[in-house]
């Protein structure tokens, strides 16, 4: 699990706009889950490294000509990996809190599928030191988790709500999907 856990941890550092599908394969005697991810979310690993890492975790893998990687595993293995991903995220988050990597950050809570994060901050410190720029790890983690959970690309979203520590009032909500859709609107590529 450690090697595949490292792969998942890399996703915390990479902005991902990927695609995934997590449809159970009921044709097999043992139920399986198939998750397809874009090759770019795995990092600079060779095909052989990807295969070796998956094999060490009892996960089948195939590498498509379309720059996709498809993992097939039991639902239990998928849940084990997702739990490991959350544990790595919690450790990284705690390190960020301990080191003051995000100015004014006080606390982060999130829902079970990592699609919504409530971020409590010291608003003055957070805003004066551009803390928003440091929240990319939340978008990356939420996207990666949903991707490996098998959510289809068009359904993946991460919403971050900023809460003022002093009042507990929300002062900003940002949706990754809304930003992405705005960037992809017609006319963006017009000459």
mmCIF file of N, CA, C and O in Angstrom, residues 44-126:
data_model
loop_
_atom_site.group_PDB
_atom_site.id
_atom_site.type_symbol
_atom_site.label_atom_id
_atom_site.label_comp_id
_atom_site.label_asym_id
_atom_site.label_seq_id
_atom_site.Cartn_x
_atom_site.Cartn_y
_atom_site.Cartn_z
ATOM 1 N N UNK A 44 5.722 10.940 -13.069
ATOM 2 C CA UNK A 44 6.730 10.578 -14.063
ATOM 3 C C UNK A 44 7.097 9.096 -14.040
ATOM 4 O O UNK A 44 8.183 8.731 -14.487
ATOM 5 N N UNK A 45 6.235 8.252 -13.536
ATOM 6 C CA UNK A 45 6.556 6.834 -13.463
ATOM 7 C C UNK A 45 6.510 6.193 -14.846
ATOM 8 O O UNK A 45 5.673 6.533 -15.671
ATOM 9 N N UNK A 46 7.403 5.250 -15.046
ATOM 10 C CA UNK A 46 7.396 4.480 -16.288
ATOM 11 C C UNK A 46 6.232 3.493 -16.250
ATOM 12 O O UNK A 46 5.658 3.225 -15.192
ATOM 13 N N UNK A 47 5.918 2.928 -17.410
ATOM 14 C CA UNK A 47 4.869 1.910 -17.470
ATOM 15 C C UNK A 47 5.190 0.754 -16.528
ATOM 16 O O UNK A 47 4.314 0.245 -15.828
ATOM 17 N N UNK A 48 6.455 0.357 -16.512
ATOM 18 C CA UNK A 48 6.861 -0.758 -15.647
ATOM 19 C C UNK A 48 6.681 -0.413 -14.165
ATOM 20 O O UNK A 48 6.246 -1.257 -13.387
ATOM 21 N N UNK A 49 7.019 0.791 -13.784
ATOM 22 C CA UNK A 49 6.842 1.193 -12.384
ATOM 23 C C UNK A 49 5.365 1.204 -11.998
ATOM 24 O O UNK A 49 5.006 0.767 -10.905
ATOM 25 N N UNK A 50 4.535 1.686 -12.892
ATOM 26 C CA UNK A 50 3.086 1.690 -12.626
ATOM 27 C C UNK A 50 2.595 0.267 -12.422
ATOM 28 O O UNK A 50 1.876 -0.029 -11.465
ATOM 29 N N UNK A 51 3.030 -0.638 -13.298
ATOM 30 C CA UNK A 51 2.604 -2.033 -13.199
ATOM 31 C C UNK A 51 3.131 -2.699 -11.933
ATOM 32 O O UNK A 51 2.407 -3.424 -11.249
ATOM 33 N N UNK A 52 4.394 -2.458 -11.605
ATOM 34 C CA UNK A 52 4.982 -3.046 -10.394
ATOM 35 C C UNK A 52 4.279 -2.549 -9.140
ATOM 36 O O UNK A 52 3.999 -3.334 -8.228
ATOM 37 N N UNK A 53 4.005 -1.241 -9.068
ATOM 38 C CA UNK A 53 3.326 -0.684 -7.895
ATOM 39 C C UNK A 53 1.929 -1.260 -7.743
ATOM 40 O O UNK A 53 1.505 -1.607 -6.630
ATOM 41 N N UNK A 54 1.211 -1.373 -8.833
ATOM 42 C CA UNK A 54 -0.141 -1.933 -8.775
ATOM 43 C C UNK A 54 -0.090 -3.401 -8.374
ATOM 44 O O UNK A 54 -0.864 -3.850 -7.523
ATOM 45 N N UNK A 55 0.833 -4.154 -8.976
ATOM 46 C CA UNK A 55 0.946 -5.573 -8.668
ATOM 47 C C UNK A 55 1.261 -5.793 -7.188
ATOM 48 O O UNK A 55 0.730 -6.712 -6.575
ATOM 49 N N UNK A 56 2.105 -4.948 -6.622
ATOM 50 C CA UNK A 56 2.453 -5.100 -5.204
ATOM 51 C C UNK A 56 1.245 -4.871 -4.294
ATOM 52 O O UNK A 56 1.247 -5.270 -3.143
ATOM 53 N N UNK A 57 0.209 -4.254 -4.835
ATOM 54 C CA UNK A 57 -1.014 -4.006 -4.071
ATOM 55 C C UNK A 57 -2.156 -4.934 -4.471
ATOM 56 O O UNK A 57 -3.295 -4.724 -4.061
ATOM 57 N N UNK A 58 -1.858 -5.943 -5.280
ATOM 58 C CA UNK A 58 -2.883 -6.857 -5.792
ATOM 59 C C UNK A 58 -3.952 -6.127 -6.588
ATOM 60 O O UNK A 58 -5.149 -6.375 -6.452
ATOM 61 N N UNK A 59 -3.499 -5.206 -7.419
ATOM 62 C CA UNK A 59 -4.390 -4.429 -8.284
ATOM 63 C C UNK A 59 -3.968 -4.692 -9.722
ATOM 64 O O UNK A 59 -2.787 -4.624 -10.053
ATOM 65 N N UNK A 60 -4.955 -4.975 -10.566
ATOM 66 C CA UNK A 60 -4.674 -5.144 -11.992
ATOM 67 C C UNK A 60 -4.606 -3.770 -12.629
ATOM 68 O O UNK A 60 -5.341 -2.857 -12.248
ATOM 69 N N UNK A 61 -3.731 -3.634 -13.606
ATOM 70 C CA UNK A 61 -3.588 -2.341 -14.266
ATOM 71 C C UNK A 61 -3.387 -2.546 -15.755
ATOM 72 O O UNK A 61 -2.765 -3.515 -16.173
ATOM 73 N N UNK A 62 -3.965 -1.642 -16.526
ATOM 74 C CA UNK A 62 -3.682 -1.616 -17.962
ATOM 75 C C UNK A 62 -3.460 -0.164 -18.348
ATOM 76 O O UNK A 62 -4.083 0.747 -17.802
ATOM 77 N N UNK A 63 -2.546 0.010 -19.269
ATOM 78 C CA UNK A 63 -2.185 1.354 -19.712
ATOM 79 C C UNK A 63 -2.678 1.515 -21.134
ATOM 80 O O UNK A 63 -2.289 0.761 -22.034
ATOM 81 N N UNK A 64 -3.565 2.494 -21.306
ATOM 82 C CA UNK A 64 -4.180 2.696 -22.609
ATOM 83 C C UNK A 64 -3.342 3.561 -23.529
ATOM 84 O O UNK A 64 -2.500 4.336 -23.089
ATOM 85 N N UNK A 65 -3.593 3.410 -24.810
ATOM 86 C CA UNK A 65 -2.902 4.235 -25.799
ATOM 87 C C UNK A 65 -3.376 5.686 -25.749
ATOM 88 O O UNK A 65 -2.730 6.568 -26.306
ATOM 89 N N UNK A 66 -4.482 5.916 -25.057
ATOM 90 C CA UNK A 66 -5.041 7.271 -24.945
ATOM 91 C C UNK A 66 -4.525 8.017 -23.716
ATOM 92 O O UNK A 66 -5.136 8.962 -23.258
ATOM 93 N N UNK A 67 -3.370 7.587 -23.190
ATOM 94 C CA UNK A 67 -2.781 8.196 -21.998
ATOM 95 C C UNK A 67 -3.662 8.049 -20.767
ATOM 96 O O UNK A 67 -3.734 8.931 -19.923
ATOM 97 N N UNK A 68 -4.323 6.920 -20.659
ATOM 98 C CA UNK A 68 -5.100 6.624 -19.463
ATOM 99 C C UNK A 68 -4.518 5.382 -18.800
ATOM 100 O O UNK A 68 -3.854 4.560 -19.429
ATOM 101 N N UNK A 69 -4.764 5.278 -17.504
ATOM 102 C CA UNK A 69 -4.353 4.109 -16.736
ATOM 103 C C UNK A 69 -5.616 3.578 -16.069
ATOM 104 O O UNK A 69 -6.331 4.329 -15.403
ATOM 105 N N UNK A 70 -5.874 2.298 -16.251
ATOM 106 C CA UNK A 70 -7.074 1.686 -15.687
ATOM 107 C C UNK A 70 -6.666 0.680 -14.621
ATOM 108 O O UNK A 70 -5.877 -0.233 -14.883
ATOM 109 N N UNK A 71 -7.191 0.902 -13.425
ATOM 110 C CA UNK A 71 -6.951 0.009 -12.293
ATOM 111 C C UNK A 71 -8.206 -0.820 -12.066
ATOM 112 O O UNK A 71 -9.318 -0.286 -12.086
ATOM 113 N N UNK A 72 -8.031 -2.098 -11.806
ATOM 114 C CA UNK A 72 -9.143 -2.970 -11.447
ATOM 115 C C UNK A 72 -8.798 -3.617 -10.114
ATOM 116 O O UNK A 72 -7.715 -4.184 -9.954
ATOM 117 N N UNK A 73 -9.732 -3.502 -9.173
ATOM 118 C CA UNK A 73 -9.474 -3.970 -7.809
ATOM 119 C C UNK A 73 -10.789 -4.355 -7.156
ATOM 120 O O UNK A 73 -11.863 -4.069 -7.690
ATOM 121 N N UNK A 74 -10.683 -4.960 -6.015
ATOM 122 C CA UNK A 74 -11.894 -5.261 -5.255
ATOM 123 C C UNK A 74 -12.401 -3.967 -4.620
ATOM 124 O O UNK A 74 -11.619 -3.033 -4.390
ATOM 125 N N UNK A 75 -13.694 -3.917 -4.331
ATOM 126 C CA UNK A 75 -14.210 -2.732 -3.633
ATOM 127 C C UNK A 75 -13.514 -2.508 -2.281
ATOM 128 O O UNK A 75 -13.295 -1.371 -1.876
ATOM 129 N N UNK A 76 -13.132 -3.608 -1.637
ATOM 130 C CA UNK A 76 -12.437 -3.483 -0.349
ATOM 131 C C UNK A 76 -11.069 -2.826 -0.526
ATOM 132 O O UNK A 76 -10.665 -1.985 0.285
ATOM 133 N N UNK A 77 -10.361 -3.194 -1.587
ATOM 134 C CA UNK A 77 -9.046 -2.599 -1.861
ATOM 135 C C UNK A 77 -9.208 -1.116 -2.167
ATOM 136 O O UNK A 77 -8.439 -0.283 -1.713
ATOM 137 N N UNK A 78 -10.236 -0.782 -2.949
ATOM 138 C CA UNK A 78 -10.486 0.620 -3.258
ATOM 139 C C UNK A 78 -10.729 1.413 -1.972
ATOM 140 O O UNK A 78 -10.165 2.495 -1.789
ATOM 141 N N UNK A 79 -11.540 0.875 -1.077
ATOM 142 C CA UNK A 79 -11.822 1.570 0.179
ATOM 143 C C UNK A 79 -10.561 1.705 1.030
ATOM 144 O O UNK A 79 -10.333 2.731 1.662
ATOM 145 N N UNK A 80 -9.731 0.678 1.020
ATOM 146 C CA UNK A 80 -8.457 0.725 1.748
ATOM 147 C C UNK A 80 -7.569 1.847 1.201
ATOM 148 O O UNK A 80 -6.967 2.612 1.956
ATOM 149 N N UNK A 81 -7.497 1.946 -0.122
ATOM 150 C CA UNK A 81 -6.681 2.990 -0.746
ATOM 151 C C UNK A 81 -7.247 4.382 -0.457
ATOM 152 O O UNK A 81 -6.493 5.318 -0.189
ATOM 153 N N UNK A 82 -8.570 4.515 -0.522
ATOM 154 C CA UNK A 82 -9.183 5.814 -0.252
ATOM 155 C C UNK A 82 -8.968 6.233 1.195
ATOM 156 O O UNK A 82 -8.707 7.408 1.480
ATOM 157 N N UNK A 83 -9.048 5.281 2.109
ATOM 158 C CA UNK A 83 -8.774 5.588 3.517
ATOM 159 C C UNK A 83 -7.311 5.998 3.687
ATOM 160 O O UNK A 83 -7.000 6.968 4.391
ATOM 161 N N UNK A 84 -6.415 5.291 3.017
ATOM 162 C CA UNK A 84 -4.995 5.662 3.060
ATOM 163 C C UNK A 84 -4.769 7.048 2.500
ATOM 164 O O UNK A 84 -3.966 7.829 3.025
ATOM 165 N N UNK A 85 -5.491 7.378 1.440
ATOM 166 C CA UNK A 85 -5.390 8.704 0.850
ATOM 167 C C UNK A 85 -5.807 9.769 1.859
ATOM 168 O O UNK A 85 -5.124 10.776 2.034
ATOM 169 N N UNK A 86 -6.929 9.536 2.542
ATOM 170 C CA UNK A 86 -7.392 10.504 3.555
ATOM 171 C C UNK A 86 -6.387 10.634 4.692
ATOM 172 O O UNK A 86 -6.138 11.736 5.183
ATOM 173 N N UNK A 87 -5.794 9.511 5.097
ATOM 174 C CA UNK A 87 -4.788 9.574 6.164
ATOM 175 C C UNK A 87 -3.585 10.406 5.740
ATOM 176 O O UNK A 87 -3.072 11.222 6.512
ATOM 177 N N UNK A 88 -3.120 10.207 4.496
ATOM 178 C CA UNK A 88 -2.009 11.014 3.981
ATOM 179 C C UNK A 88 -2.398 12.489 3.909
ATOM 180 O O UNK A 88 -1.600 13.371 4.229
ATOM 181 N N UNK A 89 -3.618 12.752 3.477
ATOM 182 C CA UNK A 89 -4.093 14.132 3.408
ATOM 183 C C UNK A 89 -4.111 14.760 4.800
ATOM 184 O O UNK A 89 -3.655 15.894 4.980
ATOM 185 N N UNK A 90 -4.623 14.046 5.787
ATOM 186 C CA UNK A 90 -4.670 14.564 7.159
ATOM 187 C C UNK A 90 -3.264 14.875 7.677
ATOM 188 O O UNK A 90 -3.053 15.905 8.327
ATOM 189 N N UNK A 91 -2.316 14.002 7.383
ATOM 190 C CA UNK A 91 -0.932 14.242 7.805
ATOM 191 C C UNK A 91 -0.366 15.488 7.129
ATOM 192 O O UNK A 91 0.286 16.311 7.774
ATOM 193 N N UNK A 92 -0.604 15.620 5.826
ATOM 194 C CA UNK A 92 -0.118 16.790 5.092
ATOM 195 C C UNK A 92 -0.774 18.065 5.599
ATOM 196 O O UNK A 92 -0.119 19.104 5.733
ATOM 197 N N UNK A 93 -2.050 17.978 5.882
ATOM 198 C CA UNK A 93 -2.775 19.127 6.407
ATOM 199 C C UNK A 93 -2.238 19.532 7.777
ATOM 200 O O UNK A 93 -2.019 20.718 8.039
ATOM 201 N N UNK A 94 -1.994 18.554 8.629
ATOM 202 C CA UNK A 94 -1.457 18.858 9.953
ATOM 203 C C UNK A 94 -0.076 19.501 9.852
ATOM 204 O O UNK A 94 0.236 20.441 10.573
ATOM 205 N N UNK A 95 0.740 19.017 8.920
ATOM 206 C CA UNK A 95 2.056 19.619 8.696
ATOM 207 C C UNK A 95 1.900 21.066 8.250
ATOM 208 O O UNK A 95 2.617 21.958 8.724
ATOM 209 N N UNK A 96 0.956 21.315 7.354
ATOM 210 C CA UNK A 96 0.714 22.689 6.887
ATOM 211 C C UNK A 96 0.263 23.583 8.039
ATOM 212 O O UNK A 96 0.692 24.737 8.135
ATOM 213 N N UNK A 97 -0.583 23.058 8.904
ATOM 214 C CA UNK A 97 -1.030 23.833 10.073
ATOM 215 C C UNK A 97 0.142 24.094 11.023
ATOM 216 O O UNK A 97 0.337 25.220 11.486
ATOM 217 N N UNK A 98 0.919 23.054 11.315
ATOM 218 C CA UNK A 98 2.046 23.181 12.247
ATOM 219 C C UNK A 98 3.115 24.132 11.736
ATOM 220 O O UNK A 98 3.708 24.876 12.511
ATOM 221 N N UNK A 99 3.364 24.120 10.427
ATOM 222 C CA UNK A 99 4.422 24.941 9.840
ATOM 223 C C UNK A 99 3.956 26.325 9.422
ATOM 224 O O UNK A 99 4.759 27.122 8.942
ATOM 225 N N UNK A 100 2.674 26.572 9.533
ATOM 226 C CA UNK A 100 2.156 27.876 9.111
ATOM 227 C C UNK A 100 2.265 28.102 7.620
ATOM 228 O O UNK A 100 2.406 29.235 7.165
ATOM 229 N N UNK A 101 2.187 27.026 6.838
ATOM 230 C CA UNK A 101 2.334 27.131 5.383
ATOM 231 C C UNK A 101 1.234 27.958 4.736
ATOM 232 O O UNK A 101 1.446 28.566 3.700
ATOM 233 N N UNK A 102 0.058 27.954 5.345
ATOM 234 C CA UNK A 102 -1.054 28.756 4.838
ATOM 235 C C UNK A 102 -1.317 29.848 5.869
ATOM 236 O O UNK A 102 -1.784 29.563 6.966
ATOM 237 N N UNK A 103 -1.009 31.095 5.533
ATOM 238 C CA UNK A 103 -1.161 32.190 6.497
ATOM 239 C C UNK A 103 -2.588 32.274 7.049
ATOM 240 O O UNK A 103 -3.557 32.275 6.288
ATOM 241 N N UNK A 104 -2.708 32.292 8.360
ATOM 242 C CA UNK A 104 -3.997 32.465 9.005
ATOM 243 C C UNK A 104 -4.851 31.218 9.087
ATOM 244 O O UNK A 104 -5.951 31.251 9.654
ATOM 245 N N UNK A 105 -4.392 30.099 8.561
ATOM 246 C CA UNK A 105 -5.189 28.878 8.581
ATOM 247 C C UNK A 105 -5.343 28.365 10.008
ATOM 248 O O UNK A 105 -4.368 28.205 10.736
ATOM 249 N N UNK A 106 -6.590 28.116 10.405
ATOM 250 C CA UNK A 106 -6.889 27.639 11.749
ATOM 251 C C UNK A 106 -7.362 26.190 11.725
ATOM 252 O O UNK A 106 -6.923 25.373 12.525
ATOM 253 N N UNK A 107 -8.267 25.866 10.802
ATOM 254 C CA UNK A 107 -8.851 24.533 10.774
ATOM 255 C C UNK A 107 -9.436 24.251 9.392
ATOM 256 O O UNK A 107 -9.895 25.164 8.709
ATOM 257 N N UNK A 108 -9.431 22.966 9.025
ATOM 258 C CA UNK A 108 -10.069 22.526 7.786
ATOM 259 C C UNK A 108 -10.916 21.301 8.116
ATOM 260 O O UNK A 108 -10.430 20.356 8.733
ATOM 261 N N UNK A 109 -12.173 21.352 7.715
ATOM 262 C CA UNK A 109 -13.029 20.169 7.818
ATOM 263 C C UNK A 109 -13.581 19.896 6.426
ATOM 264 O O UNK A 109 -13.638 20.795 5.583
ATOM 265 N N UNK A 110 -13.969 18.657 6.199
ATOM 266 C CA UNK A 110 -14.448 18.295 4.864
ATOM 267 C C UNK A 110 -15.460 17.165 4.971
ATOM 268 O O UNK A 110 -15.507 16.439 5.961
ATOM 269 N N UNK A 111 -16.253 17.024 3.909
ATOM 270 C CA UNK A 111 -17.245 15.960 3.883
ATOM 271 C C UNK A 111 -16.603 14.639 3.469
ATOM 272 O O UNK A 111 -15.426 14.580 3.121
ATOM 273 N N UNK A 112 -17.398 13.585 3.510
ATOM 274 C CA UNK A 112 -16.877 12.240 3.309
ATOM 275 C C UNK A 112 -16.261 12.016 1.934
ATOM 276 O O UNK A 112 -15.277 11.299 1.794
ATOM 277 N N UNK A 113 -16.827 12.619 0.890
ATOM 278 C CA UNK A 113 -16.279 12.395 -0.444
ATOM 279 C C UNK A 113 -15.297 13.492 -0.877
ATOM 280 O O UNK A 113 -14.908 13.564 -2.040
ATOM 281 N N UNK A 114 -14.896 14.316 0.057
ATOM 282 C CA UNK A 114 -13.902 15.369 -0.159
ATOM 283 C C UNK A 114 -14.296 16.323 -1.281
ATOM 284 O O UNK A 114 -13.458 16.818 -2.012
ATOM 285 N N UNK A 115 -15.593 16.600 -1.380
ATOM 286 C CA UNK A 115 -16.059 17.548 -2.394
ATOM 287 C C UNK A 115 -16.345 18.917 -1.797
ATOM 288 O O UNK A 115 -16.516 19.883 -2.542
ATOM 289 N N UNK A 116 -16.381 19.021 -0.478
ATOM 290 C CA UNK A 116 -16.658 20.302 0.175
ATOM 291 C C UNK A 116 -15.745 20.457 1.389
ATOM 292 O O UNK A 116 -15.659 19.566 2.233
ATOM 293 N N UNK A 117 -15.054 21.596 1.423
ATOM 294 C CA UNK A 117 -14.135 21.905 2.517
ATOM 295 C C UNK A 117 -14.572 23.195 3.192
ATOM 296 O O UNK A 117 -14.845 24.184 2.502
ATOM 297 N N UNK A 118 -14.648 23.185 4.509
ATOM 298 C CA UNK A 118 -14.857 24.402 5.286
ATOM 299 C C UNK A 118 -13.501 24.771 5.879
ATOM 300 O O UNK A 118 -12.889 23.973 6.599
ATOM 301 N N UNK A 119 -13.036 25.970 5.552
ATOM 302 C CA UNK A 119 -11.701 26.404 5.938
ATOM 303 C C UNK A 119 -11.842 27.596 6.880
ATOM 304 O O UNK A 119 -12.262 28.680 6.470
ATOM 305 N N UNK A 120 -11.511 27.373 8.141
ATOM 306 C CA UNK A 120 -11.574 28.437 9.138
ATOM 307 C C UNK A 120 -10.222 29.130 9.191
ATOM 308 O O UNK A 120 -9.188 28.469 9.326
ATOM 309 N N UNK A 121 -10.261 30.466 9.079
ATOM 310 C CA UNK A 121 -9.017 31.238 9.037
ATOM 311 C C UNK A 121 -9.114 32.482 9.914
ATOM 312 O O UNK A 121 -10.205 32.964 10.219
ATOM 313 N N UNK A 122 -7.946 32.966 10.304
ATOM 314 C CA UNK A 122 -7.845 34.317 10.842
ATOM 315 C C UNK A 122 -7.916 35.192 9.599
ATOM 316 O O UNK A 122 -6.965 35.270 8.826
ATOM 317 N N UNK A 123 -9.065 35.815 9.401
ATOM 318 C CA UNK A 123 -9.358 36.475 8.136
ATOM 319 C C UNK A 123 -8.334 37.544 7.771
ATOM 320 O O UNK A 123 -7.880 37.619 6.618
ATOM 321 N N UNK A 124 -7.938 38.345 8.736
ATOM 322 C CA UNK A 124 -6.988 39.427 8.445
ATOM 323 C C UNK A 124 -5.652 38.868 7.958
ATOM 324 O O UNK A 124 -5.120 39.286 6.934
ATOM 325 N N UNK A 125 -5.102 37.889 8.686
ATOM 326 C CA UNK A 125 -3.818 37.300 8.293
ATOM 327 C C UNK A 125 -3.940 36.561 6.960
ATOM 328 O O UNK A 125 -3.074 36.660 6.095
ATOM 329 N N UNK A 126 -5.025 35.848 6.790
ATOM 330 C CA UNK A 126 -5.250 35.058 5.585
ATOM 331 C C UNK A 126 -5.314 35.958 4.358
ATOM 332 O O UNK A 126 -4.657 35.697 3.350
#
